[in-house]
Coordinates of C-alpha atoms in Angstrom, one line a residue:
M253 CA -44.7 -12.9 78.3
L254 CA -48.1 -14.6 77.1
R255 CA -48.2 -17.3 80.3
L256 CA -48.7 -14.4 82.4
I257 CA -50.6 -12.3 80.3
A258 CA -53.0 -15.7 79.5
Q259 CA -52.6 -16.1 83.8
R260 CA -53.6 -12.2 84.6
F261 CA -56.6 -13.2 82.1
A262 CA -57.3 -16.3 83.8
E263 CA -57.2 -14.5 87.6
T264 CA -59.5 -11.3 86.1
G265 CA -61.9 -13.9 85.2
G266 CA -61.7 -13.2 81.5
D267 CA -62.1 -9.8 81.5
V268 CA -60.1 -8.4 78.4
D269 CA -59.9 -4.7 79.4
A270 CA -58.7 -5.6 83.4
T271 CA -55.9 -7.9 81.4
I272 CA -54.6 -5.6 79.5
S273 CA -54.8 -2.8 81.2
R274 CA -52.2 -1.1 83.6
K275 CA -52.8 -1.4 87.1
K276 CA -53.5 1.7 89.3
R277 CA -50.7 3.1 91.5
E278 CA -51.1 1.9 95.7
H279 CA -49.3 5.4 96.5
P280 CA -49.6 8.9 95.1
P281 CA -46.0 10.1 94.0
V282 CA -44.0 12.0 96.2
A283 CA -44.5 15.9 95.8
S284 CA -41.1 17.9 94.3
P285 CA -39.1 19.8 97.4
V286 CA -38.3 22.1 94.4
T287 CA -41.5 24.7 94.1
G288 CA -41.1 27.8 92.0
E289 CA -40.6 30.0 94.9
V290 CA -37.9 27.6 95.9
E291 CA -36.6 27.6 92.5
A292 CA -36.2 31.6 92.3
R293 CA -34.8 31.6 95.7
L294 CA -31.9 29.2 94.8
I295 CA -31.4 30.9 92.0
A296 CA -31.3 34.5 93.6
L297 CA -28.9 32.4 95.6
A298 CA -26.7 31.5 93.2
C299 CA -26.5 35.0 91.9
S300 CA -25.3 36.7 95.0
Q301 CA -21.8 36.9 96.2
P302 CA -20.5 33.7 97.6
P303 CA -19.6 34.2 101.5
K304 CA -16.1 35.8 102.4
G305 CA -13.1 33.6 101.8
Y306 CA -14.6 32.4 98.2
T307 CA -14.3 33.5 95.0
R308 CA -17.1 31.6 93.6
W309 CA -19.8 29.2 94.7
S310 CA -20.2 25.3 93.9
L311 CA -22.9 23.5 94.3
R312 CA -21.5 21.9 97.7
L313 CA -21.1 25.4 98.9
L314 CA -24.8 26.2 97.8
E315 CA -25.9 22.9 99.6
K316 CA -24.1 24.0 102.8
Q317 CA -26.0 27.9 102.6
V318 CA -29.5 26.4 101.7
A319 CA -29.0 24.3 104.5
L320 CA -28.6 27.2 106.4
V321 CA -31.5 29.4 104.9
E322 CA -34.8 28.1 107.3
D323 CA -37.5 29.0 103.9
I324 CA -35.8 26.9 101.8
P325 CA -35.9 22.8 102.3
D326 CA -32.6 20.9 102.8
L327 CA -31.8 19.6 99.1
D328 CA -29.2 18.0 97.9
H329 CA -26.4 19.7 95.8
S330 CA -27.3 17.2 92.7
T331 CA -30.6 18.6 93.0
I332 CA -29.5 22.2 93.2
G333 CA -27.6 21.2 89.7
R334 CA -30.5 20.0 88.2
V335 CA -32.2 23.6 89.0
L336 CA -29.3 25.5 88.2
K337 CA -28.7 23.7 84.5
K338 CA -32.9 23.9 83.9
R339 CA -32.8 27.6 84.0
G340 CA -29.8 28.2 82.1
C341 CA -27.4 29.3 85.6
V342 CA -24.0 28.7 85.2
L343 CA -21.9 28.8 88.3
I344 CA -18.8 31.1 87.6

């Protein structure tokens, strides 16, 4: 580690601040597809009655239903689970 810091110090021309500071991110972070409106629509869908033939919602069933709705971007079942867990919603 000391060797890498010494090498970086030499590369920056002896600039201490440039040596110990973090690198600037080359690419901006990717925005989450889950906005407040998407989250609200997802929770409303999870609180509604499940489709005919099902007694309750599952994460995979919600994933399939979200794919059918045009206003909500396609979300993975793990993303749906995180959103519901974050808001304290339990699928019963």
